[in-house]
C-alpha positions as a Python dict, from the first residue, in 0.01 Angstrom:
ca = {
    (1, 'M'): (0, 0, 0),
    (2, 'V'): (44, 131, 354),
    (3, 'I'): (-252, 266, 549),
    (4, 'G'): (-176, 448, 876),
    (5, 'I'): (-448, 466, 1140),
    (6, 'E'): (-363, 715, 1412),
    (7, 'G'): (-576, 850, 1692),
    (8, 'L'): (-631, 922, 2056),
    (9, 'V'): (-640, 656, 2328),
    (10, 'G'): (-970, 468, 2309),
    (11, 'A'): (-1073, 623, 1977),
    (12, 'G'): (-1119, 282, 1813),
    (13, 'K'): (-799, 242, 1611),
    (14, 'T'): (-774, -133, 1665),
    (15, 'S'): (-1140, -192, 1583),
    (16, 'I'): (-1112, 5, 1259),
    (17, 'C'): (-784, -168, 1167),
    (18, 'R'): (-940, -511, 1217),
    (19, 'E'): (-1234, -416, 996),
    (20, 'L'): (-990, -300, 727),
    (21, 'L'): (-800, -626, 766),
    (22, 'N'): (-1122, -811, 681),
    (23, 'I'): (-1191, -613, 362),
    (24, 'I'): (-847, -538, 215),
    (25, 'P'): (-702, -834, 29),
    (26, 'N'): (-360, -968, 129),
    (27, 'A'): (-337, -732, 428),
    (28, 'V'): (-149, -746, 757),
    (29, 'L'): (-196, -536, 1069),
    (30, 'L'): (102, -394, 1255),
    (31, 'H'): (11, -281, 1609),
    (32, 'G'): (276, -10, 1647),
    (33, 'G'): (199, 75, 2008),
    (34, 'N'): (271, -280, 2118),
    (35, 'L'): (645, -217, 2085),
    (36, 'Y'): (629, 43, 2360),
    (37, 'R'): (397, -176, 2562),
    (38, 'A'): (639, -468, 2533),
    (39, 'I'): (931, -254, 2646),
    (40, 'V'): (732, -125, 2945),
    (41, 'Y'): (623, -481, 3024),
    (42, 'A'): (987, -598, 3020),
    (43, 'L'): (1105, -299, 3227),
    (44, 'L'): (835, -362, 3487),
    (45, 'Q'): (946, -724, 3521),
    (46, 'E'): (1280, -587, 3648),
    (47, 'E'): (1153, -289, 3845),
    (48, 'K'): (799, -323, 3980),
    (49, 'N'): (781, 36, 4105),
    (50, 'I'): (716, 262, 3806),
    (51, 'L'): (816, 576, 3999),
    (52, 'K'): (1156, 425, 4083),
    (53, 'L'): (1186, 323, 3720),
    (54, 'K'): (1112, 676, 3603),
    (55, 'F'): (1391, 819, 3817),
    (56, 'K'): (1640, 554, 3701),
    (57, 'L'): (1579, 628, 3334),
    (58, 'K'): (1716, 917, 3138),
    (59, 'K'): (1672, 949, 2763),
    (60, 'I'): (1595, 594, 2659),
    (61, 'D'): (1712, 446, 2329),
    (62, 'I'): (1403, 233, 2268),
    (63, 'K'): (1574, 18, 2005),
    (64, 'R'): (1852, -63, 2252),
    (65, 'L'): (1590, -176, 2503),
    (66, 'M'): (1429, -393, 2234),
    (67, 'E'): (1765, -561, 2183),
    (68, 'K'): (1838, -589, 2557),
    (69, 'Y'): (1506, -759, 2632),
    (70, 'K'): (1508, -960, 2305),
    (71, 'I'): (1178, -811, 2192),
    (72, 'D'): (1066, -932, 1851),
    (73, 'I'): (760, -872, 1636),
    (74, 'K'): (615, -1153, 1427),
    (75, 'M'): (310, -1182, 1206),
    (76, 'E'): (56, -1444, 1311),
    (77, 'N'): (-291, -1468, 1157),
    (78, 'N'): (-218, -1144, 969),
    (79, 'E'): (-157, -940, 1288),
    (80, 'S'): (162, -850, 1468),
    (81, 'V'): (237, -1027, 1793),
    (82, 'V'): (516, -955, 2038),
    (83, 'Y'): (770, -1199, 2178),
    (84, 'I'): (1008, -1127, 2464),
    (85, 'D'): (1304, -1361, 2478),
    (86, 'G'): (1112, -1615, 2269),
    (87, 'I'): (795, -1606, 2479),
    (88, 'K'): (475, -1474, 2323),
    (89, 'I'): (319, -1194, 2529),
    (90, 'S'): (-59, -1177, 2512),
    (91, 'E'): (-247, -867, 2409),
    (92, 'E'): (-402, -853, 2757),
    (93, 'E'): (-60, -851, 2923),
    (94, 'L'): (65, -579, 2688),
    (95, 'Q'): (-241, -362, 2748),
    (96, 'S'): (-226, -403, 3126),
    (97, 'S'): (18, -120, 3200),
    (98, 'L'): (-67, 247, 3206),
    (99, 'A'): (306, 331, 3231),
    (100, 'V'): (362, 353, 2854),
    (101, 'S'): (330, 732, 2856),
    (102, 'I'): (614, 760, 3110),
    (103, 'V'): (852, 563, 2889),
    (104, 'G'): (727, 747, 2581),
    (105, 'G'): (813, 1079, 2742),
    (106, 'L'): (1171, 967, 2805),
    (107, 'A'): (1223, 793, 2472),
    (108, 'D'): (1473, 858, 2198),
    (109, 'N'): (1292, 701, 1904),
    (110, 'T'): (1552, 764, 1634),
    (111, 'R'): (1673, 405, 1596),
    (112, 'L'): (1328, 261, 1665),
    (113, 'F'): (1176, 468, 1383),
    (114, 'E'): (1452, 349, 1147),
    (115, 'Y'): (1378, -11, 1247),
    (116, 'A'): (1000, 41, 1204),
    (117, 'K'): (1043, 198, 860),
    (118, 'E'): (1253, -96, 745),
    (119, 'Y'): (1006, -342, 898),
    (120, 'I'): (714, -175, 716),
    (121, 'D'): (909, -165, 389),
    (122, 'N'): (971, -540, 419),
    (123, 'L'): (604, -609, 487),
    (124, 'K'): (501, -381, 199),
    (125, 'S'): (701, -591, -45),
    (126, 'E'): (453, -878, 15),
    (127, 'Y'): (138, -732, 171),
    (128, 'N'): (-95, -438, 201),
    (129, 'V'): (5, -299, 541),
    (130, 'I'): (-227, -144, 797),
    (131, 'V'): (-36, 32, 1076),
    (132, 'S'): (-198, 143, 1399),
    (133, 'G'): (-9, 377, 1629),
    (134, 'R'): (117, 725, 1702),
    (135, 'A'): (370, 949, 1524),
    (136, 'L'): (306, 754, 1205),
    (137, 'M'): (406, 1042, 975),
    (138, 'E'): (745, 1055, 1150),
    (139, 'I'): (788, 680, 1134),
    (140, 'Y'): (663, 621, 780),
    (141, 'P'): (591, 939, 582),
    (142, 'K'): (534, 740, 259),
    (143, 'Q'): (191, 614, 368),
    (144, 'D'): (-60, 582, 88),
    (145, 'Y'): (-337, 677, 330),
    (146, 'H'): (-308, 840, 671),
    (147, 'I'): (-625, 857, 879),
    (148, 'F'): (-663, 1021, 1218),
    (149, 'I'): (-965, 907, 1418),
    (150, 'T'): (-1116, 1027, 1738),
    (151, 'A'): (-1415, 981, 1964),
    (152, 'D'): (-1549, 1207, 2234),
    (153, 'L'): (-1385, 1190, 2575),
    (154, 'E'): (-1674, 1016, 2750),
    (155, 'E'): (-1678, 737, 2491),
    (156, 'R'): (-1299, 690, 2511),
    (157, 'V'): (-1306, 672, 2893),
    (158, 'K'): (-1590, 419, 2876),
    (159, 'R'): (-1393, 200, 2632),
    (160, 'K'): (-1080, 205, 2849),
    (161, 'C'): (-1280, 125, 3164),
    (162, 'I'): (-1419, -180, 2991),
    (163, 'Q'): (-1074, -277, 2859),
    (164, 'Y'): (-881, -236, 3184),
    (165, 'N'): (-1145, -316, 3442),
    (166, 'G'): (-1397, -529, 3256),
    (167, 'Y'): (-1695, -315, 3354),
    (168, 'E'): (-1899, -27, 3223),
    (169, 'W'): (-1808, 326, 3324),
    (170, 'E'): (-2088, 524, 3478),
    (171, 'K'): (-2089, 899, 3450),
    (172, 'I'): (-2106, 1060, 3793),
}
């Protein structure tokens, strides 16, 4: 089966997915957003200034960038991990950039979605697949379950403050 977990930034998608991973037999977790994060990470290695990068880019074929930067997804310990040119990129490094929305706004996802659908189909032949990400109905409309989660804005901001800065957010 394929379970899609979609939601707003900081809503708790990853936490819920990891809980599901613990209770669903023979399951794997595909972190869909990490593809974009890996591409942004690779782009920022070339061009450190995100504003310059934004002006250099037009409509981006995300799959072409995956190929250019040799970005690959592998399953390790039942979760997807990202490699760039054979080097594993940590979750912390992938989460460190807030520039993902800029690339997402310029992206042509057609080939990426085809790749993702095929990737999920391959996983589904052996595992129960939990997918976390956005636009999941476009990417894989044949999900057995599609769940959208949210949390209130204050809670989401607090979670991201902790994630990016390592400290609690205090309401002013």
